[in-house]
Amino acid sequence: MQIWAPTNPRGAEGLPPGIVVAESDFYLRRLWGVPSEDIIVKPRYLVTFTVGYEQKKNIDAIVKKLTENFTILLFHYDDRTSEWDEFEWSKMAIHVSVRKQTKWWYAKRFLHPDIVTPYDYIFIWDEDLGVENFDPEEYIKLVRKHGLDISQPGLSPDSGMTWQMTRMRNDTEVHKETEERPGWCKDPHLPPCAAFVEIMAPVFSRDAWRCIWHMIQNDLVHGWGLDFALRKCVEPAHEKIGVVDSQWIVHQTVPSLGNQGRAENGKAPWEGVRERCRNEWAMFQDRMVAAEKTYFEAMGIDPPNSTAR
């Protein structure tokens, strides 16, 4: 007799449902012993950093803040992995090495929702963050307390900043809205005045990440524009997205990624990288507008004004 179980994952319909394992994790396993006894502590949070070896001291300082509740995953853009073994924690971390790629390139390829589903929260962080005033466990407590599915720590005044929303405040644990420059926010519940965090230090709940992973474009690697669209993955976004002020960080704005570019047409490497960032932002907006328009038209609905930005 043949088996055909349409409730199985696509491509696995011919398997008996009881043998299907549709999800995975980053938990390390032994090569010996009983499988059920492999993992003494199952980490509840995943933190990823896209790193170059020159930022090792910064990453070491962040990791030393973490508890056994965290799985550590390093994405190496400079092809230097073995040198990290000078840190004892590195021997238990997961290392992925592909030269000159961005964190969203790695995230799309290695952080599929079915792989990271054991983790309550996924930190997708840059390498140039100062954490002297940051406690990750306290941060998670506040995220849970305030019902945030998408969040980031507040940025200190010493950070290189673009948006008022992500600036830390001294009078509250968490804020979910702000006032920007005149005319920037036609709706106080929309970015950049609410439902908005930046892409250098986001933290996602498991459910939010499942949606966001599908929204990440395979060929747009810098992630510009994603921060304006994250709100499409949670509802109501102006309540589910926020900035944690009492656990704050410093964004040091180290231009390491820009230096991974190539000088062309008389432009410095970082100039070419920045130009692509801007182009990708425009491309992402255009794709979102077109996709929404196509959907509404197929449903026989007059497309509303675009909400891509």
PDB file of C-alpha atoms in Angstrom:
ATOM      1  CA  MET A   1       0.000   0.000   0.000  1.00  0.00           C
ATOM      2  CA  GLN A   2       1.138   3.519  -0.747  1.00  0.00           C
ATOM      3  CA  ILE A   3       0.950   6.409   1.718  1.00  0.00           C
ATOM      4  CA  TRP A   4      -0.254   9.869   0.704  1.00  0.00           C
ATOM      5  CA  ALA A   5      -0.690  12.284   3.594  1.00  0.00           C
ATOM      6  CA  PRO A   6      -1.578  15.759   2.250  1.00  0.00           C
ATOM      7  CA  THR A   7      -1.163  17.229   5.743  1.00  0.00           C
ATOM      8  CA  ASN A   8       2.574  16.487   5.619  1.00  0.00           C
ATOM      9  CA  PRO A   9       5.024  19.194   4.482  1.00  0.00           C
ATOM     10  CA  ARG A  10       5.226  19.651   0.733  1.00  0.00           C
ATOM     11  CA  GLY A  11       7.298  16.881  -0.797  1.00  0.00           C
ATOM     12  CA  ALA A  12       6.880  14.557   2.198  1.00  0.00           C
ATOM     13  CA  GLU A  13       3.335  13.404   1.442  1.00  0.00           C
ATOM     14  CA  GLY A  14       4.548   9.851   0.843  1.00  0.00           C
ATOM     15  CA  LEU A  15       5.868   9.461   4.402  1.00  0.00           C
ATOM     16  CA  PRO A  16       3.861   8.187   7.358  1.00  0.00           C
ATOM     17  CA  PRO A  17       3.075  11.320   9.412  1.00  0.00           C
ATOM     18  CA  GLY A  18       4.565   9.778  12.540  1.00  0.00           C
ATOM     19  CA  ILE A  19       8.082   9.791  11.046  1.00  0.00           C
ATOM     20  CA  VAL A  20       8.009  13.408   9.782  1.00  0.00           C
ATOM     21  CA  VAL A  21      10.330  15.832  11.611  1.00  0.00           C
ATOM     22  CA  ALA A  22       9.527  19.189  10.015  1.00  0.00           C
ATOM     23  CA  GLU A  23      11.583  21.379  12.339  1.00  0.00           C
ATOM     24  CA  SER A  24      15.180  21.544  13.533  1.00  0.00           C
ATOM     25  CA  ASP A  25      17.455  23.610  15.779  1.00  0.00           C
ATOM     26  CA  PHE A  26      21.058  24.622  16.432  1.00  0.00           C
ATOM     27  CA  TYR A  27      21.514  22.445  19.512  1.00  0.00           C
ATOM     28  CA  LEU A  28      24.832  20.649  19.513  1.00  0.00           C
ATOM     29  CA  ARG A  29      24.744  16.838  19.677  1.00  0.00           C
ATOM     30  CA  ARG A  30      27.280  14.307  20.914  1.00  0.00           C
ATOM     31  CA  LEU A  31      28.665  11.582  18.688  1.00  0.00           C
ATOM     32  CA  TRP A  32      28.106   8.979  21.407  1.00  0.00           C
ATOM     33  CA  GLY A  33      25.636   8.052  24.129  1.00  0.00           C
ATOM     34  CA  VAL A  34      21.835   8.145  24.189  1.00  0.00           C
ATOM     35  CA  PRO A  35      20.237  10.884  22.042  1.00  0.00           C
ATOM     36  CA  SER A  36      17.667  11.776  24.691  1.00  0.00           C
ATOM     37  CA  GLU A  37      20.492  12.648  27.073  1.00  0.00           C
ATOM     38  CA  ASP A  38      22.489  14.832  24.662  1.00  0.00           C
ATOM     39  CA  ILE A  39      21.141  18.215  25.720  1.00  0.00           C
ATOM     40  CA  ILE A  40      21.147  19.154  29.383  1.00  0.00           C
ATOM     41  CA  VAL A  41      19.988  22.741  28.819  1.00  0.00           C
ATOM     42  CA  LYS A  42      17.971  23.777  25.778  1.00  0.00           C
ATOM     43  CA  PRO A  43      18.633  27.475  25.040  1.00  0.00           C
ATOM     44  CA  ARG A  44      15.481  29.520  24.562  1.00  0.00           C
ATOM     45  CA  TYR A  45      16.977  32.421  22.614  1.00  0.00           C
ATOM     46  CA  LEU A  46      19.135  32.643  19.499  1.00  0.00           C
ATOM     47  CA  VAL A  47      21.595  35.478  18.968  1.00  0.00           C
ATOM     48  CA  THR A  48      23.365  35.942  15.634  1.00  0.00           C
ATOM     49  CA  PHE A  49      26.194  38.291  14.733  1.00  0.00           C
ATOM     50  CA  THR A  50      27.644  38.979  11.306  1.00  0.00           C
ATOM     51  CA  VAL A  51      31.299  39.459  12.130  1.00  0.00           C
ATOM     52  CA  GLY A  52      34.813  40.147  11.032  1.00  0.00           C
ATOM     53  CA  TYR A  53      37.746  39.123  13.209  1.00  0.00           C
ATOM     54  CA  GLU A  54      38.744  42.745  13.790  1.00  0.00           C
ATOM     55  CA  GLN A  55      35.627  43.175  15.912  1.00  0.00           C
ATOM     56  CA  LYS A  56      36.440  40.195  18.153  1.00  0.00           C
ATOM     57  CA  LYS A  57      36.781  42.230  21.362  1.00  0.00           C
ATOM     58  CA  ASN A  58      33.400  43.805  20.837  1.00  0.00           C
ATOM     59  CA  ILE A  59      31.698  40.463  20.204  1.00  0.00           C
ATOM     60  CA  ASP A  60      33.467  38.915  23.192  1.00  0.00           C
ATOM     61  CA  ALA A  61      32.111  41.694  25.417  1.00  0.00           C
ATOM     62  CA  ILE A  62      28.572  41.054  24.185  1.00  0.00           C
ATOM     63  CA  VAL A  63      28.783  37.282  24.538  1.00  0.00           C
ATOM     64  CA  LYS A  64      30.030  37.608  28.111  1.00  0.00           C
ATOM     65  CA  LYS A  65      26.688  39.247  28.893  1.00  0.00           C
ATOM     66  CA  LEU A  66      24.753  36.225  27.672  1.00  0.00           C
ATOM     67  CA  THR A  67      23.526  33.306  29.767  1.00  0.00           C
ATOM     68  CA  GLU A  68      23.160  29.604  28.989  1.00  0.00           C
ATOM     69  CA  ASN A  69      19.704  30.473  27.634  1.00  0.00           C
ATOM     70  CA  PHE A  70      21.349  31.720  24.429  1.00  0.00           C
ATOM     71  CA  THR A  71      22.574  29.835  21.385  1.00  0.00           C
ATOM     72  CA  ILE A  72      25.346  31.853  19.679  1.00  0.00           C
ATOM     73  CA  LEU A  73      25.635  31.863  15.887  1.00  0.00           C
ATOM     74  CA  LEU A  74      28.421  33.761  14.124  1.00  0.00           C
ATOM     75  CA  PHE A  75      28.244  34.557  10.421  1.00  0.00           C
ATOM     76  CA  HIS A  76      31.801  35.306   9.216  1.00  0.00           C
ATOM     77  CA  TYR A  77      32.155  37.639   6.251  1.00  0.00           C
ATOM     78  CA  ASP A  78      35.980  37.631   6.324  1.00  0.00           C
ATOM     79  CA  ASP A  79      36.580  33.858   6.182  1.00  0.00           C
ATOM     80  CA  ARG A  80      38.405  33.860   9.544  1.00  0.00           C
ATOM     81  CA  THR A  81      36.849  31.344  11.887  1.00  0.00           C
ATOM     82  CA  SER A  82      39.537  29.287  13.608  1.00  0.00           C
ATOM     83  CA  GLU A  83      41.085  32.379  15.226  1.00  0.00           C
ATOM     84  CA  TRP A  84      37.953  32.789  17.333  1.00  0.00           C
ATOM     85  CA  ASP A  85      38.889  29.684  19.317  1.00  0.00           C
ATOM     86  CA  GLU A  86      40.955  31.945  21.555  1.00  0.00           C
ATOM     87  CA  PHE A  87      37.592  32.519  23.256  1.00  0.00           C
ATOM     88  CA  GLU A  88      36.323  29.503  25.161  1.00  0.00           C
ATOM     89  CA  TRP A  89      32.702  30.313  24.313  1.00  0.00           C
ATOM     90  CA  SER A  90      33.522  30.176  20.601  1.00  0.00           C
ATOM     91  CA  LYS A  91      34.113  26.423  20.822  1.00  0.00           C
ATOM     92  CA  MET A  92      30.429  25.965  21.628  1.00  0.00           C
ATOM     93  CA  ALA A  93      29.131  28.541  19.142  1.00  0.00           C
ATOM     94  CA  ILE A  94      27.866  27.807  15.625  1.00  0.00           C
ATOM     95  CA  HIS A  95      30.100  29.254  12.904  1.00  0.00           C
ATOM     96  CA  VAL A  96      29.062  29.876   9.299  1.00  0.00           C
ATOM     97  CA  SER A  97      31.688  31.314   6.974  1.00  0.00           C
ATOM     98  CA  VAL A  98      30.913  32.856   3.575  1.00  0.00           C
ATOM     99  CA  ARG A  99      33.028  35.748   2.349  1.00  0.00           C
ATOM    100  CA  LYS A 100      31.664  39.272   1.939  1.00  0.00           C
ATOM    101  CA  GLN A 101      27.975  38.717   2.606  1.00  0.00           C
ATOM    102  CA  THR A 102      25.494  40.650   4.736  1.00  0.00           C
ATOM    103  CA  LYS A 103      23.464  39.511   7.722  1.00  0.00           C
ATOM    104  CA  TRP A 104      20.242  39.428   5.704  1.00  0.00           C
ATOM    105  CA  TRP A 105      21.903  37.198   3.098  1.00  0.00           C
ATOM    106  CA  TYR A 106      22.847  34.823   5.914  1.00  0.00           C
ATOM    107  CA  ALA A 107      19.453  35.120   7.590  1.00  0.00           C
ATOM    108  CA  LYS A 108      17.561  34.167   4.438  1.00  0.00           C
ATOM    109  CA  ARG A 109      19.732  31.102   3.905  1.00  0.00           C
ATOM    110  CA  PHE A 110      20.403  29.830   7.426  1.00  0.00           C
ATOM    111  CA  LEU A 111      17.562  31.081   9.641  1.00  0.00           C
ATOM    112  CA  HIS A 112      14.545  29.432   8.060  1.00  0.00           C
ATOM    113  CA  PRO A 113      11.605  29.569  10.518  1.00  0.00           C
ATOM    114  CA  ASP A 114      11.521  25.783  10.763  1.00  0.00           C
ATOM    115  CA  ILE A 115      15.164  25.818  11.892  1.00  0.00           C
ATOM    116  CA  VAL A 116      14.820  28.494  14.558  1.00  0.00           C
ATOM    117  CA  THR A 117      11.398  27.451  15.845  1.00  0.00           C
ATOM    118  CA  PRO A 118      12.729  26.193  19.233  1.00  0.00           C
ATOM    119  CA  TYR A 119      13.772  29.739  20.139  1.00  0.00           C
ATOM    120  CA  ASP A 120      11.323  32.189  21.720  1.00  0.00           C
ATOM    121  CA  TYR A 121      13.304  35.184  20.458  1.00  0.00           C
ATOM    122  CA  ILE A 122      15.849  35.683  17.688  1.00  0.00           C
ATOM    123  CA  PHE A 123      18.431  38.481  17.972  1.00  0.00           C
ATOM    124  CA  ILE A 124      19.867  39.463  14.571  1.00  0.00           C
ATOM    125  CA  TRP A 125      22.559  41.938  15.548  1.00  0.00           C
ATOM    126  CA  ASP A 126      25.405  43.879  14.000  1.00  0.00           C
ATOM    127  CA  GLU A 127      28.943  43.525  15.307  1.00  0.00           C
ATOM    128  CA  ASP A 128      29.477  47.136  16.399  1.00  0.00           C
ATOM    129  CA  LEU A 129      27.172  47.392  19.410  1.00  0.00           C
ATOM    130  CA  GLY A 130      28.262  48.478  22.874  1.00  0.00           C
ATOM    131  CA  VAL A 131      26.428  46.651  25.668  1.00  0.00           C
ATOM    132  CA  GLU A 132      27.839  48.044  28.901  1.00  0.00           C
ATOM    133  CA  ASN A 133      24.320  49.048  29.967  1.00  0.00           C
ATOM    134  CA  PHE A 134      22.510  46.036  28.544  1.00  0.00           C
ATOM    135  CA  ASP A 135      21.307  42.902  30.368  1.00  0.00           C
ATOM    136  CA  PRO A 136      19.816  40.375  27.925  1.00  0.00           C
ATOM    137  CA  GLU A 137      17.679  38.513  30.462  1.00  0.00           C
ATOM    138  CA  GLU A 138      16.203  41.754  31.786  1.00  0.00           C
ATOM    139  CA  TYR A 139      15.602  42.820  28.210  1.00  0.00           C
ATOM    140  CA  ILE A 140      13.578  39.673  27.506  1.00  0.00           C
ATOM    141  CA  LYS A 141      11.540  40.226  30.669  1.00  0.00           C
ATOM    142  CA  LEU A 142      10.581  43.696  29.462  1.00  0.00           C
ATOM    143  CA  VAL A 143       9.780  42.471  25.970  1.00  0.00           C
ATOM    144  CA  ARG A 144       7.393  39.910  27.457  1.00  0.00           C
ATOM    145  CA  LYS A 145       5.931  42.418  29.929  1.00  0.00           C
ATOM    146  CA  HIS A 146       5.090  44.919  27.205  1.00  0.00           C
ATOM    147  CA  GLY A 147       3.970  42.368  24.608  1.00  0.00           C
ATOM    148  CA  LEU A 148       6.595  43.184  21.985  1.00  0.00           C
ATOM    149  CA  ASP A 149       6.981  40.823  19.027  1.00  0.00           C
ATOM    150  CA  ILE A 150       9.514  43.104  17.328  1.00  0.00           C
ATOM    151  CA  SER A 151      11.854  45.273  19.384  1.00  0.00           C
ATOM    152  CA  GLN A 152      15.296  46.735  19.832  1.00  0.00           C
ATOM    153  CA  PRO A 153      17.233  48.296  22.708  1.00  0.00           C
ATOM    154  CA  GLY A 154      17.222  52.066  22.867  1.00  0.00           C
ATOM    155  CA  LEU A 155      20.242  53.760  21.321  1.00  0.00           C
ATOM    156  CA  SER A 156      22.309  56.053  23.508  1.00  0.00           C
ATOM    157  CA  PRO A 157      22.924  59.673  22.469  1.00  0.00           C
ATOM    158  CA  ASP A 158      26.495  58.618  21.658  1.00  0.00           C
ATOM    159  CA  SER A 159      25.226  56.443  18.815  1.00  0.00           C
ATOM    160  CA  GLY A 160      25.174  57.428  15.207  1.00  0.00           C
ATOM    161  CA  MET A 161      21.410  57.688  14.684  1.00  0.00           C
ATOM    162  CA  THR A 162      18.941  58.460  11.959  1.00  0.00           C
ATOM    163  CA  TRP A 163      15.545  58.120  13.599  1.00  0.00           C
ATOM    164  CA  GLN A 164      14.023  59.706  16.686  1.00  0.00           C
ATOM    165  CA  MET A 165      12.044  56.526  17.399  1.00  0.00           C
ATOM    166  CA  THR A 166      15.116  54.504  18.333  1.00  0.00           C
ATOM    167  CA  ARG A 167      16.660  57.114  20.646  1.00  0.00           C
ATOM    168  CA  MET A 168      16.595  55.931  24.257  1.00  0.00           C
ATOM    169  CA  ARG A 169      14.449  57.743  26.807  1.00  0.00           C
ATOM    170  CA  ASN A 170      15.177  58.199  30.484  1.00  0.00           C
ATOM    171  CA  ASP A 171      11.597  58.304  31.748  1.00  0.00           C
ATOM    172  CA  THR A 172      10.159  54.947  30.688  1.00  0.00           C
ATOM    173  CA  GLU A 173      10.950  51.222  30.358  1.00  0.00           C
ATOM    174  CA  VAL A 174       9.656  50.963  26.807  1.00  0.00           C
ATOM    175  CA  HIS A 175       8.244  53.356  24.239  1.00  0.00           C
ATOM    176  CA  LYS A 176       6.177  52.529  21.175  1.00  0.00           C
ATOM    177  CA  GLU A 177       5.738  55.912  19.526  1.00  0.00           C
ATOM    178  CA  THR A 178       7.539  59.205  19.094  1.00  0.00           C
ATOM    179  CA  GLU A 179       7.420  62.547  17.320  1.00  0.00           C
ATOM    180  CA  GLU A 180       9.587  62.990  14.262  1.00  0.00           C
ATOM    181  CA  ARG A 181      10.319  66.037  12.176  1.00  0.00           C
ATOM    182  CA  PRO A 182       7.271  68.009  10.960  1.00  0.00           C
ATOM    183  CA  GLY A 183       5.489  66.284   8.090  1.00  0.00           C
ATOM    184  CA  TRP A 184       7.311  62.980   8.430  1.00  0.00           C
ATOM    185  CA  CYS A 185       4.406  61.072   9.966  1.00  0.00           C
ATOM    186  CA  LYS A 186       0.995  61.491   8.380  1.00  0.00           C
ATOM    187  CA  ASP A 187      -0.302  58.782  10.717  1.00  0.00           C
ATOM    188  CA  PRO A 188       1.081  58.645  14.311  1.00  0.00           C
ATOM    189  CA  HIS A 189       0.672  54.843  14.281  1.00  0.00           C
ATOM    190  CA  LEU A 190       2.913  54.380  11.235  1.00  0.00           C
ATOM    191  CA  PRO A 191       6.712  54.538  10.704  1.00  0.00           C
ATOM    192  CA  PRO A 192       8.868  56.307  11.511  1.00  0.00           C
ATOM    193  CA  CYS A 193       6.754  57.549  14.438  1.00  0.00           C
ATOM    194  CA  ALA A 194       5.502  54.117  15.545  1.00  0.00           C
ATOM    195  CA  ALA A 195       5.579  50.433  14.516  1.00  0.00           C
ATOM    196  CA  PHE A 196       9.250  50.908  13.726  1.00  0.00           C
ATOM    197  CA  VAL A 197      12.700  49.705  14.782  1.00  0.00           C
ATOM    198  CA  GLU A 198      15.953  49.833  12.852  1.00  0.00           C
ATOM    199  CA  ILE A 199      17.790  46.871  11.383  1.00  0.00           C
ATOM    200  CA  MET A 200      21.088  47.059  13.293  1.00  0.00           C
ATOM    201  CA  ALA A 201      19.844  45.373  16.504  1.00  0.00           C
ATOM    202  CA  PRO A 202      16.351  43.913  16.021  1.00  0.00           C
ATOM    203  CA  VAL A 203      14.861  41.198  18.215  1.00  0.00           C
ATOM    204  CA  PHE A 204      12.013  39.086  16.847  1.00  0.00           C
ATOM    205  CA  SER A 205       9.578  36.705  18.453  1.00  0.00           C
ATOM    206  CA  ARG A 206       9.318  33.272  16.877  1.00  0.00           C
ATOM    207  CA  ASP A 207       5.970  34.099  15.247  1.00  0.00           C
ATOM    208  CA  ALA A 208       7.083  37.466  13.923  1.00  0.00           C
ATOM    209  CA  TRP A 209      10.235  35.968  12.422  1.00  0.00           C
ATOM    210  CA  ARG A 210       8.226  33.370  10.497  1.00  0.00           C
ATOM    211  CA  CYS A 211       6.529  36.193   8.612  1.00  0.00           C
ATOM    212  CA  ILE A 212       9.612  38.396   8.257  1.00  0.00           C
ATOM    213  CA  TRP A 213      11.748  35.594   6.831  1.00  0.00           C
ATOM    214  CA  HIS A 214       9.255  35.213   4.008  1.00  0.00           C
ATOM    215  CA  MET A 215       9.319  38.970   3.381  1.00  0.00           C
ATOM    216  CA  ILE A 216      13.130  39.126   3.055  1.00  0.00           C
ATOM    217  CA  GLN A 217      13.985  39.283  -0.635  1.00  0.00           C
ATOM    218  CA  ASN A 218      16.504  36.701  -1.768  1.00  0.00           C
ATOM    219  CA  ASP A 219      18.561  39.106  -3.888  1.00  0.00           C
ATOM    220  CA  LEU A 220      18.282  42.283  -1.779  1.00  0.00           C
ATOM    221  CA  VAL A 221      21.003  41.679   0.766  1.00  0.00           C
ATOM    222  CA  HIS A 222      21.350  44.938   2.703  1.00  0.00           C
ATOM    223  CA  GLY A 223      17.885  44.980   4.234  1.00  0.00           C
ATOM    224  CA  TRP A 224      17.236  48.666   3.591  1.00  0.00           C
ATOM    225  CA  GLY A 225      13.485  49.244   3.642  1.00  0.00           C
ATOM    226  CA  LEU A 226      12.725  46.221   5.804  1.00  0.00           C
ATOM    227  CA  ASP A 227      12.425  48.387   8.914  1.00  0.00           C
ATOM    228  CA  PHE A 228       9.493  50.268   7.368  1.00  0.00           C
ATOM    229  CA  ALA A 229       7.755  47.020   6.411  1.00  0.00           C
ATOM    230  CA  LEU A 230       8.255  44.952   9.594  1.00  0.00           C
ATOM    231  CA  ARG A 231       4.879  46.162  10.823  1.00  0.00           C
ATOM    232  CA  LYS A 232       3.159  44.038   8.184  1.00  0.00           C
ATOM    233  CA  CYS A 233       4.036  40.964  10.233  1.00  0.00           C
ATOM    234  CA  VAL A 234       2.346  41.889  13.536  1.00  0.00           C
ATOM    235  CA  GLU A 235      -1.052  43.277  14.487  1.00  0.00           C
ATOM    236  CA  PRO A 236      -1.618  45.837  15.871  1.00  0.00           C
ATOM    237  CA  ALA A 237       1.882  46.912  14.889  1.00  0.00           C
ATOM    238  CA  HIS A 238       1.934  50.114  16.935  1.00  0.00           C
ATOM    239  CA  GLU A 239       1.411  47.972  20.048  1.00  0.00           C
ATOM    240  CA  LYS A 240       3.578  44.979  19.132  1.00  0.00           C
ATOM    241  CA  ILE A 241       6.678  46.906  18.029  1.00  0.00           C
ATOM    242  CA  GLY A 242       8.693  49.009  20.452  1.00  0.00           C
ATOM    243  CA  VAL A 243      12.029  50.214  21.813  1.00  0.00           C
ATOM    244  CA  VAL A 244      13.293  49.073  25.224  1.00  0.00           C
ATOM    245  CA  ASP A 245      14.721  52.159  26.908  1.00  0.00           C
ATOM    246  CA  SER A 246      15.922  50.819  30.248  1.00  0.00           C
ATOM    247  CA  GLN A 247      18.192  48.270  28.504  1.00  0.00           C
ATOM    248  CA  TRP A 248      20.123  50.372  26.054  1.00  0.00           C
ATOM    249  CA  ILE A 249      23.116  50.027  23.749  1.00  0.00           C
ATOM    250  CA  VAL A 250      25.596  52.143  21.826  1.00  0.00           C
ATOM    251  CA  HIS A 251      25.732  51.831  18.056  1.00  0.00           C
ATOM    252  CA  GLN A 252      29.390  52.438  17.259  1.00  0.00           C
ATOM    253  CA  THR A 253      28.830  52.712  13.478  1.00  0.00           C
ATOM    254  CA  VAL A 254      32.021  50.879  12.516  1.00  0.00           C
ATOM    255  CA  PRO A 255      32.099  50.924   8.674  1.00  0.00           C
ATOM    256  CA  SER A 256      33.425  47.377   8.341  1.00  0.00           C
ATOM    257  CA  LEU A 257      30.788  46.199   5.875  1.00  0.00           C
ATOM    258  CA  GLY A 258      31.332  49.153   3.586  1.00  0.00           C
ATOM    259  CA  ASN A 259      34.998  48.289   3.394  1.00  0.00           C
ATOM    260  CA  GLN A 260      34.048  44.887   1.970  1.00  0.00           C
ATOM    261  CA  GLY A 261      33.014  46.571  -1.283  1.00  0.00           C
ATOM    262  CA  ARG A 262      35.176  47.155  -4.357  1.00  0.00           C
ATOM    263  CA  ALA A 263      36.445  50.407  -5.794  1.00  0.00           C
ATOM    264  CA  GLU A 264      34.862  51.015  -9.200  1.00  0.00           C
ATOM    265  CA  ASN A 265      34.546  54.008 -11.534  1.00  0.00           C
ATOM    266  CA  GLY A 266      36.619  56.184  -9.244  1.00  0.00           C
ATOM    267  CA  LYS A 267      34.399  55.468  -6.217  1.00  0.00           C
ATOM    268  CA  ALA A 268      35.688  54.216  -2.874  1.00  0.00           C
ATOM    269  CA  PRO A 269      34.505  50.734  -1.788  1.00  0.00           C
ATOM    270  CA  TRP A 270      32.059  52.145   0.772  1.00  0.00           C
ATOM    271  CA  GLU A 271      30.485  54.440  -1.801  1.00  0.00           C
ATOM    272  CA  GLY A 272      29.543  51.518  -4.017  1.00  0.00           C
ATOM    273  CA  VAL A 273      28.075  49.661  -1.055  1.00  0.00           C
ATOM    274  CA  ARG A 274      26.039  52.669   0.049  1.00  0.00           C
ATOM    275  CA  GLU A 275      24.753  53.225  -3.486  1.00  0.00           C
ATOM    276  CA  ARG A 276      23.517  49.642  -3.638  1.00  0.00           C
ATOM    277  CA  CYS A 277      21.856  50.064  -0.232  1.00  0.00           C
ATOM    278  CA  ARG A 278      19.831  52.998  -1.532  1.00  0.00           C
ATOM    279  CA  ASN A 279      18.970  51.200  -4.766  1.00  0.00           C
ATOM    280  CA  GLU A 280      17.796  48.144  -2.857  1.00  0.00           C
ATOM    281  CA  TRP A 281      15.561  50.313  -0.680  1.00  0.00           C
ATOM    282  CA  ALA A 282      13.826  51.686  -3.767  1.00  0.00           C
ATOM    283  CA  MET A 283      13.549  48.213  -5.308  1.00  0.00           C
ATOM    284  CA  PHE A 284      12.021  46.773  -2.138  1.00  0.00           C
ATOM    285  CA  GLN A 285       9.442  49.559  -1.967  1.00  0.00           C
ATOM    286  CA  ASP A 286       8.525  49.062  -5.617  1.00  0.00           C
ATOM    287  CA  ARG A 287       8.112  45.312  -5.128  1.00  0.00           C
ATOM    288  CA  MET A 288       5.909  45.765  -2.079  1.00  0.00           C
ATOM    289  CA  VAL A 289       3.693  48.289  -3.856  1.00  0.00           C
ATOM    290  CA  ALA A 290       3.384  46.038  -6.903  1.00  0.00           C
ATOM    291  CA  ALA A 291       2.663  42.920  -4.839  1.00  0.00           C
ATOM    292  CA  GLU A 292      -0.042  44.670  -2.811  1.00  0.00           C
ATOM    293  CA  LYS A 293      -1.625  46.114  -5.945  1.00  0.00           C
ATOM    294  CA  THR A 294      -1.652  42.718  -7.666  1.00  0.00           C
ATOM    295  CA  TYR A 295      -3.226  41.074  -4.627  1.00  0.00           C
ATOM    296  CA  PHE A 296      -5.996  43.622  -4.191  1.00  0.00           C
ATOM    297  CA  GLU A 297      -6.823  43.614  -7.895  1.00  0.00           C
ATOM    298  CA  ALA A 298      -6.989  39.801  -7.903  1.00  0.00           C
ATOM    299  CA  MET A 299      -9.434  40.031  -4.979  1.00  0.00           C
ATOM    300  CA  GLY A 300     -11.555  42.557  -6.862  1.00  0.00           C
ATOM    301  CA  ILE A 301     -10.673  45.345  -4.430  1.00  0.00           C
ATOM    302  CA  ASP A 302      -9.571  48.836  -5.372  1.00  0.00           C
ATOM    303  CA  PRO A 303      -5.943  49.064  -4.119  1.00  0.00           C
ATOM    304  CA  PRO A 304      -5.590  51.490  -1.206  1.00  0.00           C
ATOM    305  CA  ASN A 305      -2.687  53.921  -1.027  1.00  0.00           C
ATOM    306  CA  SER A 306       0.553  51.999  -0.678  1.00  0.00           C
ATOM    307  CA  THR A 307       1.784  51.327   2.857  1.00  0.00           C
ATOM    308  CA  ALA A 308       5.229  50.164   1.842  1.00  0.00           C
ATOM    309  CA  ARG A 309       6.985  53.044   3.585  1.00  0.00           C
TER     310      ARG A 309
END
